[in-house]
Tab-separated table of C-alpha atoms in Angstrom:
chain	number	residue	atom	x	y	z
A	1	UNK	CA	-6.389	-3.538	27.342
A	2	UNK	CA	-3.522	-5.429	25.767
A	3	UNK	CA	-4.021	-8.029	23.102
A	4	UNK	CA	-1.672	-10.559	24.732
A	5	UNK	CA	-4.279	-11.314	27.402
A	6	UNK	CA	-5.527	-14.883	27.403
A	7	UNK	CA	-8.778	-15.722	25.616
A	8	UNK	CA	-10.318	-16.834	28.891
A	9	UNK	CA	-9.687	-13.488	30.603
A	10	UNK	CA	-10.876	-11.586	27.515
A	11	UNK	CA	-14.091	-13.594	27.497
A	12	UNK	CA	-14.613	-12.904	31.192
A	13	UNK	CA	-14.117	-9.178	30.563
A	14	UNK	CA	-16.478	-9.295	27.595
A	15	UNK	CA	-19.241	-10.676	29.805
A	16	UNK	CA	-18.866	-7.732	32.153
A	17	UNK	CA	-20.889	-4.770	30.764
A	18	UNK	CA	-18.314	-2.289	32.113
A	19	UNK	CA	-15.410	-3.832	30.172
A	20	UNK	CA	-17.313	-5.358	27.268
A	21	UNK	CA	-16.248	-2.821	24.629
A	22	UNK	CA	-12.609	-2.799	25.673
A	23	UNK	CA	-12.508	-6.604	25.713
A	24	UNK	CA	-14.023	-6.760	22.255
A	25	UNK	CA	-11.481	-4.272	20.911
A	26	UNK	CA	-8.707	-6.409	22.413
A	27	UNK	CA	-10.130	-9.534	20.747
A	28	UNK	CA	-10.303	-7.702	17.405
A	29	UNK	CA	-6.716	-6.502	17.750
A	30	UNK	CA	-5.516	-9.936	18.748
A	31	UNK	CA	-7.070	-11.833	15.830
A	32	UNK	CA	-7.702	-9.338	13.008
A	33	UNK	CA	-4.490	-10.031	11.081
A	34	UNK	CA	-4.604	-13.812	11.332
A	35	UNK	CA	-8.255	-13.899	10.339
A	36	UNK	CA	-7.720	-11.352	7.567
A	37	UNK	CA	-5.054	-13.507	5.898
A	38	UNK	CA	-7.127	-16.625	6.329
A	39	UNK	CA	-10.036	-14.875	4.606
A	40	UNK	CA	-7.878	-13.138	2.007
A	41	UNK	CA	-6.387	-16.437	0.861
A	42	UNK	CA	-9.922	-17.639	0.231
A	43	UNK	CA	-11.552	-14.583	-1.374
A	44	UNK	CA	-8.373	-13.080	-2.954
A	45	UNK	CA	-9.541	-9.445	-3.285
A	46	UNK	CA	-8.785	-7.043	-0.422
A	47	UNK	CA	-12.197	-5.301	-0.511
A	48	UNK	CA	-13.985	-8.640	-0.281
A	49	UNK	CA	-11.700	-9.759	2.546
A	50	UNK	CA	-12.451	-6.517	4.396
A	51	UNK	CA	-16.211	-7.023	3.986
A	52	UNK	CA	-15.994	-10.622	5.196
A	53	UNK	CA	-13.759	-9.656	8.129
A	54	UNK	CA	-16.256	-6.963	9.163
A	55	UNK	CA	-19.056	-9.547	9.038
A	56	UNK	CA	-16.995	-11.982	11.093
A	57	UNK	CA	-16.467	-9.454	13.875
A	58	UNK	CA	-20.095	-8.310	13.663
A	59	UNK	CA	-21.166	-11.905	14.269
A	60	UNK	CA	-18.582	-12.185	17.018
A	61	UNK	CA	-19.995	-9.107	18.752
A	62	UNK	CA	-23.536	-10.480	18.538
A	63	UNK	CA	-22.738	-14.092	19.396
A	64	UNK	CA	-19.902	-13.896	21.875
A	65	UNK	CA	-22.169	-13.685	24.906
A	66	UNK	CA	-23.771	-16.984	23.913
A	67	UNK	CA	-20.347	-18.531	23.214
A	68	UNK	CA	-20.046	-21.507	25.580
A	69	UNK	CA	-16.265	-21.845	25.235
A	70	UNK	CA	-16.560	-25.563	24.461
A	71	UNK	CA	-14.002	-24.898	21.753
A	72	UNK	CA	-11.351	-22.210	22.007
A	73	UNK	CA	-12.140	-18.635	20.957
A	74	UNK	CA	-9.500	-18.914	18.252
A	75	UNK	CA	-11.175	-22.043	16.832
A	76	UNK	CA	-14.585	-20.407	16.996
A	77	UNK	CA	-13.378	-17.288	15.162
A	78	UNK	CA	-11.684	-19.408	12.499
A	79	UNK	CA	-14.893	-21.339	12.018
A	80	UNK	CA	-16.919	-18.164	11.551
A	81	UNK	CA	-14.296	-16.799	9.140
A	82	UNK	CA	-14.272	-20.019	7.142
A	83	UNK	CA	-18.063	-20.135	6.898
A	84	UNK	CA	-18.300	-16.460	5.983
A	85	UNK	CA	-15.625	-16.854	3.306
A	86	UNK	CA	-17.353	-19.891	1.815
A	87	UNK	CA	-20.721	-18.102	1.863
A	88	UNK	CA	-19.116	-15.116	0.155
A	89	UNK	CA	-17.592	-17.331	-2.539
A	90	UNK	CA	-20.894	-19.125	-3.084
A	91	UNK	CA	-22.695	-15.820	-3.480
A	92	UNK	CA	-20.054	-14.703	-5.965
A	93	UNK	CA	-20.486	-17.976	-7.829
A	94	UNK	CA	-24.247	-17.456	-8.035
A	95	UNK	CA	-23.770	-13.920	-9.325
A	96	UNK	CA	-21.405	-15.162	-12.006
A	97	UNK	CA	-23.470	-18.218	-12.899
A	98	UNK	CA	-24.588	-16.538	-16.088
A	99	UNK	CA	-20.965	-16.194	-17.208
A	100	UNK	CA	-19.555	-19.340	-18.784
A	101	UNK	CA	-16.358	-19.717	-16.721
A	102	UNK	CA	-16.277	-21.059	-13.175
A	103	UNK	CA	-15.356	-19.427	-9.912
A	104	UNK	CA	-11.901	-21.015	-9.691
A	105	UNK	CA	-10.873	-19.586	-13.041
A	106	UNK	CA	-12.318	-16.267	-12.008
A	107	UNK	CA	-10.289	-16.221	-8.795
A	108	UNK	CA	-7.183	-17.005	-10.849
A	109	UNK	CA	-8.126	-14.077	-13.074
A	110	UNK	CA	-8.353	-11.849	-10.011
A	111	UNK	CA	-4.865	-12.955	-8.963
A	112	UNK	CA	-3.495	-12.141	-12.397
A	113	UNK	CA	-5.207	-8.751	-12.221
A	114	UNK	CA	-3.311	-7.852	-9.037
A	115	UNK	CA	-1.023	-4.860	-9.744
A	116	UNK	CA	1.925	-6.680	-8.157
A	117	UNK	CA	1.330	-9.963	-9.984
A	118	UNK	CA	4.510	-11.482	-11.386
A	119	UNK	CA	4.028	-14.749	-13.267
A	120	UNK	CA	7.724	-15.621	-12.854
A	121	UNK	CA	7.698	-15.534	-9.062
A	122	UNK	CA	7.080	-18.807	-7.279
A	123	UNK	CA	4.767	-17.289	-4.634
A	124	UNK	CA	2.375	-16.127	-7.350
A	125	UNK	CA	2.606	-19.457	-9.160
A	126	UNK	CA	1.760	-21.104	-5.857
A	127	UNK	CA	-1.334	-18.919	-5.490
A	128	UNK	CA	-2.455	-19.828	-9.012
A	129	UNK	CA	-1.886	-23.503	-8.244
A	130	UNK	CA	-3.990	-23.258	-5.081
A	131	UNK	CA	-6.889	-21.748	-7.017
A	132	UNK	CA	-7.035	-24.882	-9.159
A	133	UNK	CA	-7.853	-27.007	-6.110
A	134	UNK	CA	-11.455	-27.854	-5.167
A	135	UNK	CA	-12.856	-25.515	-2.491
A	136	UNK	CA	-12.482	-27.927	0.449
A	137	UNK	CA	-8.945	-28.958	-0.528
A	138	UNK	CA	-7.992	-25.326	-0.995
A	139	UNK	CA	-9.221	-24.499	2.487
A	140	UNK	CA	-7.370	-27.442	4.046
A	141	UNK	CA	-4.197	-26.673	2.132
A	142	UNK	CA	-4.244	-23.023	3.220
A	143	UNK	CA	-4.808	-23.853	6.874
A	144	UNK	CA	-2.059	-26.470	6.904
A	145	UNK	CA	0.547	-24.925	4.635
A	146	UNK	CA	0.334	-21.244	5.544
A	147	UNK	CA	-1.114	-21.286	9.062
A	148	UNK	CA	0.630	-24.570	9.967
A	149	UNK	CA	-2.477	-25.508	11.869
A	150	UNK	CA	-2.478	-28.912	13.609
A	151	UNK	CA	-4.860	-31.465	12.115
A	152	UNK	CA	-6.663	-31.753	15.425
A	153	UNK	CA	-7.458	-28.017	15.360
A	154	UNK	CA	-8.487	-28.210	11.711
A	155	UNK	CA	-10.766	-31.089	12.590
A	156	UNK	CA	-12.503	-28.924	15.199
A	157	UNK	CA	-12.932	-26.049	12.770
A	158	UNK	CA	-14.041	-27.993	9.718
A	159	UNK	CA	-15.821	-30.897	11.376
A	160	UNK	CA	-13.803	-33.423	9.322
A	161	UNK	CA	-11.840	-36.359	10.762
A	162	UNK	CA	-8.092	-36.000	11.076
A	163	UNK	CA	-7.517	-38.951	8.736
A	164	UNK	CA	-9.638	-37.370	6.025
A	165	UNK	CA	-7.844	-34.049	6.503
A	166	UNK	CA	-4.406	-35.674	6.143
A	167	UNK	CA	-5.449	-37.495	2.982
A	168	UNK	CA	-6.994	-34.339	1.573
A	169	UNK	CA	-3.894	-32.260	2.332
A	170	UNK	CA	-1.581	-34.789	0.694
A	171	UNK	CA	-3.733	-34.895	-2.438
A	172	UNK	CA	-3.769	-31.107	-2.562
A	173	UNK	CA	-0.002	-30.837	-1.978
A	174	UNK	CA	0.699	-33.307	-4.789
A	175	UNK	CA	-1.526	-31.366	-7.181
A	176	UNK	CA	0.179	-28.101	-6.277
A	177	UNK	CA	3.620	-29.671	-6.707
A	178	UNK	CA	2.652	-31.011	-10.146
A	179	UNK	CA	1.332	-27.610	-11.188
A	180	UNK	CA	4.543	-25.904	-10.052
A	181	UNK	CA	6.637	-28.490	-11.897
A	182	UNK	CA	4.718	-28.088	-15.148
A	183	UNK	CA	4.114	-24.345	-15.142
B	1	UNK	CA	-11.042	-81.682	38.984
B	2	UNK	CA	-10.885	-79.957	35.613
B	3	UNK	CA	-8.691	-77.156	37.021
B	4	UNK	CA	-6.252	-79.710	38.380
B	5	UNK	CA	-5.981	-81.418	35.016
B	6	UNK	CA	-5.245	-78.119	33.219
B	7	UNK	CA	-2.645	-77.203	35.790
B	8	UNK	CA	-0.915	-80.534	35.339
B	9	UNK	CA	-0.730	-80.115	31.553
B	10	UNK	CA	0.754	-76.574	31.759
B	11	UNK	CA	3.226	-77.714	34.382
B	12	UNK	CA	4.415	-80.581	32.176
B	13	UNK	CA	4.871	-78.206	29.156
B	14	UNK	CA	6.928	-75.809	31.305
B	15	UNK	CA	9.128	-78.637	32.466
B	16	UNK	CA	9.719	-79.816	28.907
B	17	UNK	CA	10.555	-76.259	27.705
B	18	UNK	CA	13.135	-75.903	30.460
B	19	UNK	CA	14.965	-78.983	29.315
B	20	UNK	CA	14.434	-78.480	25.551
B	21	UNK	CA	13.296	-74.962	24.504
B	22	UNK	CA	12.466	-75.964	20.896
B	23	UNK	CA	12.537	-72.374	19.472
B	24	UNK	CA	15.645	-70.853	18.020
B	25	UNK	CA	16.497	-67.170	17.430
B	26	UNK	CA	18.708	-65.695	14.724
B	27	UNK	CA	22.039	-64.667	16.052
B	28	UNK	CA	22.102	-61.125	17.448
B	29	UNK	CA	18.326	-60.738	16.905
B	30	UNK	CA	17.669	-58.528	19.909
B	31	UNK	CA	20.838	-56.479	19.379
B	32	UNK	CA	19.776	-55.563	15.832
B	33	UNK	CA	16.084	-55.194	16.589
B	34	UNK	CA	16.077	-51.479	17.471
B	35	UNK	CA	18.053	-50.444	14.400
B	36	UNK	CA	15.810	-52.418	12.081
B	37	UNK	CA	12.698	-50.927	13.654
B	38	UNK	CA	13.956	-47.381	13.233
B	39	UNK	CA	14.856	-47.989	9.597
B	40	UNK	CA	11.344	-49.313	8.949
B	41	UNK	CA	9.759	-46.267	10.623
B	42	UNK	CA	11.838	-43.891	8.491
B	43	UNK	CA	10.937	-45.717	5.282
B	44	UNK	CA	7.231	-45.685	6.158
B	45	UNK	CA	7.315	-41.959	6.955
B	46	UNK	CA	9.012	-41.243	3.634
B	47	UNK	CA	6.228	-43.142	1.837
B	48	UNK	CA	3.504	-41.230	3.671
B	49	UNK	CA	4.944	-37.774	3.105
B	50	UNK	CA	5.001	-36.980	-0.609
B	51	UNK	CA	8.208	-35.619	-2.055
B	52	UNK	CA	7.429	-32.011	-2.739
B	53	UNK	CA	10.698	-30.246	-3.468
B	54	UNK	CA	9.141	-27.256	-5.219
B	55	UNK	CA	6.430	-26.752	-2.641
B	56	UNK	CA	8.920	-27.103	0.193
B	57	UNK	CA	11.142	-24.506	-1.438
B	58	UNK	CA	8.315	-22.034	-2.047
B	59	UNK	CA	8.217	-19.113	0.404
B	60	UNK	CA	5.200	-19.123	2.674
B	61	UNK	CA	4.789	-15.363	2.572
B	62	UNK	CA	1.686	-13.896	0.985
B	63	UNK	CA	2.284	-12.013	-2.245
B	64	UNK	CA	-0.908	-9.962	-1.813
B	65	UNK	CA	-0.684	-6.349	-0.741
B	66	UNK	CA	-2.798	-4.593	1.874
B	67	UNK	CA	-3.607	-0.850	1.874
B	68	UNK	CA	-1.232	1.226	3.959
B	69	UNK	CA	-2.083	1.232	7.695
B	70	UNK	CA	-5.074	-1.059	7.079
B	71	UNK	CA	-4.528	-3.067	10.243
B	72	UNK	CA	-3.772	-0.090	12.469
B	73	UNK	CA	-6.851	1.741	11.240
B	74	UNK	CA	-9.120	-1.297	11.208
B	75	UNK	CA	-12.307	-0.679	13.201
B	76	UNK	CA	-15.391	-2.840	13.477
B	77	UNK	CA	-18.406	-0.703	12.741
B	78	UNK	CA	-20.918	-2.384	15.028
B	79	UNK	CA	-23.683	-0.067	13.858
B	80	UNK	CA	-23.185	-1.169	10.295
B	81	UNK	CA	-25.227	-4.328	10.051
B	82	UNK	CA	-25.102	-4.219	6.272
B	83	UNK	CA	-21.763	-4.414	4.504
B	84	UNK	CA	-20.727	-1.503	2.346
B	85	UNK	CA	-21.141	-3.380	-0.905
B	86	UNK	CA	-24.515	-4.751	0.112
B	87	UNK	CA	-25.545	-1.292	1.285
B	88	UNK	CA	-24.678	0.157	-2.083
B	89	UNK	CA	-26.706	-2.519	-3.825
B	90	UNK	CA	-29.716	-1.845	-1.588
B	91	UNK	CA	-29.415	1.928	-2.070
B	92	UNK	CA	-29.165	1.472	-5.828
B	93	UNK	CA	-32.258	-0.758	-5.766
B	94	UNK	CA	-34.223	1.863	-3.827
B	95	UNK	CA	-33.188	4.613	-6.234
B	96	UNK	CA	-34.137	2.451	-9.187
B	97	UNK	CA	-37.480	1.648	-7.582
B	98	UNK	CA	-38.163	5.323	-6.845
B	99	UNK	CA	-37.248	6.421	-10.364
B	100	UNK	CA	-39.392	3.664	-11.866
B	101	UNK	CA	-42.324	4.614	-9.624
B	102	UNK	CA	-42.051	8.294	-10.539
B	103	UNK	CA	-41.834	7.394	-14.193
B	104	UNK	CA	-44.838	5.078	-14.007
B	105	UNK	CA	-47.056	7.392	-11.947
B	106	UNK	CA	-46.322	10.502	-13.946
B	107	UNK	CA	-45.968	8.989	-17.370
B	108	UNK	CA	-48.803	6.480	-17.351
B	109	UNK	CA	-51.722	8.985	-17.310
B	110	UNK	CA	-50.021	10.967	-20.061
B	111	UNK	CA	-49.699	7.921	-22.213
B	112	UNK	CA	-53.383	7.131	-21.613
B	113	UNK	CA	-54.371	10.654	-22.601
B	114	UNK	CA	-52.214	10.726	-25.663
B	115	UNK	CA	-53.438	7.312	-26.622
B	116	UNK	CA	-57.118	8.161	-26.158
B	117	UNK	CA	-57.102	11.712	-27.562
B	118	UNK	CA	-56.638	10.826	-31.228
B	119	UNK	CA	-59.313	8.164	-30.826
B	120	UNK	CA	-61.775	10.693	-29.403
B	121	UNK	CA	-60.870	13.255	-32.070
B	122	UNK	CA	-61.396	10.701	-34.798
B	123	UNK	CA	-64.744	9.670	-33.319
B	124	UNK	CA	-65.889	13.304	-33.108
B	125	UNK	CA	-64.779	13.886	-36.683
B	126	UNK	CA	-66.936	10.991	-37.813
B	127	UNK	CA	-70.044	12.623	-36.312
B	128	UNK	CA	-72.321	14.611	-38.607
B	129	UNK	CA	-73.255	18.183	-37.808
B	130	UNK	CA	-76.759	17.080	-36.929
B	131	UNK	CA	-75.495	14.539	-34.469
B	132	UNK	CA	-73.338	17.199	-32.901
B	133	UNK	CA	-76.217	19.674	-32.643
B	134	UNK	CA	-78.386	17.004	-31.123
B	135	UNK	CA	-75.625	16.356	-28.621
B	136	UNK	CA	-75.328	20.061	-27.830
B	137	UNK	CA	-79.135	20.571	-27.650
B	138	UNK	CA	-80.677	17.354	-26.463
B	139	UNK	CA	-84.352	17.045	-27.391
B	140	UNK	CA	-85.422	15.165	-24.380
B	141	UNK	CA	-83.924	16.176	-21.122
B	142	UNK	CA	-84.966	14.899	-17.796
B	143	UNK	CA	-87.476	17.144	-16.052
B	144	UNK	CA	-85.044	18.617	-13.648
B	145	UNK	CA	-85.238	22.317	-12.938
B	146	UNK	CA	-81.891	23.590	-14.150
B	147	UNK	CA	-81.653	21.798	-17.516
B	148	UNK	CA	-85.239	22.869	-18.204
B	149	UNK	CA	-84.335	26.504	-17.726
B	150	UNK	CA	-81.326	26.109	-19.979
B	151	UNK	CA	-83.534	24.524	-22.641
B	152	UNK	CA	-85.941	27.452	-22.469
B	153	UNK	CA	-83.151	29.953	-22.808
B	154	UNK	CA	-81.668	28.051	-25.732
B	155	UNK	CA	-85.025	27.757	-27.425
B	156	UNK	CA	-85.689	31.479	-26.942
B	157	UNK	CA	-82.319	32.472	-28.376
B	158	UNK	CA	-82.920	30.194	-31.399
B	159	UNK	CA	-86.353	31.778	-32.006
B	160	UNK	CA	-84.997	35.300	-31.642
B	161	UNK	CA	-82.307	34.593	-34.243
B	162	UNK	CA	-84.962	33.460	-36.692
B	163	UNK	CA	-87.121	36.532	-35.948
B	164	UNK	CA	-84.319	39.059	-36.272
B	165	UNK	CA	-83.161	37.497	-39.521
B	166	UNK	CA	-85.902	39.243	-41.562
B	167	UNK	CA	-85.854	42.582	-39.689
B	168	UNK	CA	-84.067	45.432	-41.557
B	169	UNK	CA	-80.986	46.877	-39.854
B	170	UNK	CA	-82.404	50.394	-39.533
B	171	UNK	CA	-85.509	49.232	-37.677
B	172	UNK	CA	-83.402	47.101	-35.437
B	173	UNK	CA	-81.189	50.089	-34.611
B	174	UNK	CA	-84.201	52.240	-33.757
B	175	UNK	CA	-85.610	49.524	-31.555
B	176	UNK	CA	-82.338	49.175	-29.704
B	177	UNK	CA	-82.111	52.939	-29.184
B	178	UNK	CA	-85.600	53.066	-27.764
B	179	UNK	CA	-85.102	50.203	-25.428
B	180	UNK	CA	-81.729	51.530	-24.308
B	181	UNK	CA	-83.280	54.860	-23.396
B	182	UNK	CA	-86.053	53.084	-21.508
B	183	UNK	CA	-83.484	51.057	-19.608
B	184	UNK	CA	-81.547	54.191	-18.665
B	185	UNK	CA	-84.700	55.736	-17.308
B	186	UNK	CA	-85.468	52.696	-15.295
B	187	UNK	CA	-81.899	52.607	-14.107
B	188	UNK	CA	-81.957	56.318	-13.209
B	189	UNK	CA	-85.203	55.973	-11.329
C-alpha cells in the first residue's frame, strides 16, 4: 500500500478489518517524518522524540476507528503530536522541579550538548533563540516558520483564533530576530 | 399622501443636481485612485510584517541529527503500551520493591532476635541461683499427669543423690555388681 494514497481512502481501508494493518502502516509511513520533526523541535532530544512519536501512533491505532473525520487526518495527527509533546515537556518540568533552573534553559542546555552543536552557525543560534520563547509561542513559531502551516490549519490544531495566532507569531518572530541580532 | 410628498422632494433635489451639481472633484481623481490605493496597501503590509532580515536569511533546515536509517526502520510496536523509558522506570521500581521486601522480611526477625537476646541474657544474669532452681523445679505444678510424673522423678533423683552422698565407694561398687548380676539373670531368663 503506497503512502501517496489520499487520507480518505486510507481511512476507508483502515475501517476494513482485512486491510486495517496495511492502511495503518501506510499512514505511519506517510506522516512519520513530518510528525517526528514537529515533535523533535519541541522536545529536542531524539530518544524523547522517538518515545513521543511511538505514543502518537499508539493513540492513532487505538483512536482511529472512532475518528469522525470532521477535521483532516493530518490535522488530527498534528493535534495528537502537539498534545503529546506538551505533556512530555510538562512531565519533564515536574521531574526537574527540584532543580533550580527552568525547562527552557534546560532545553537550551540539551541543544548545546548535541554533538554537532556549533555556536557560530545561524541554524543553531536560531534553535537557541526559539527555546527562549514561551511554550505556546514556540509551538506557533515552529508550525509557521518551519512547517509553513497556514493560520487556518494552525487554528484547527491549537484551538486558537487566527488573529491571536498571527499576533503571537509576530511577537515570537521579533523576539527571535532580536536574539539573533544580539547574540 | 406621505409617499407622494417624499417623492416630490427627492424629485426636486434630482432636478437641482442636474442643473447645478454642487460637488467638485480634484482633477484626475479617478485616474490616480488605483495607484494611490495600491501604494497604501503596500505600506500597510510593510507595517504589519516585521522586518526580520536575520530570520529571513536563516536556513529553515533542522540542525539536529537522526540515527542512521531511523525512518526506514521505524516501526510502531502496537503491543508496547508502555514506552521504553517508562517501562524501565516501572521495572526498576519493581526490582527496588522486591529487594526492599526481601530485606525487610529476612532482616526484620534477625534484628528482633539480636535486639532481644542481650536483653534476655541480661535478665537471666540478674536472676539468683535460687530463682533459677525454682524456675527449673517449680514447687507447685498443676495437677496434670505428665508434669506430676516428672516431679516425682526429679524428687527421686534429688533424694538418691543425697542418700548416695554418704555411702562409701566400695559399698556402692559391690551393690552395683550385685544388681547388675541380678539384671543379667532376669534378662537371660
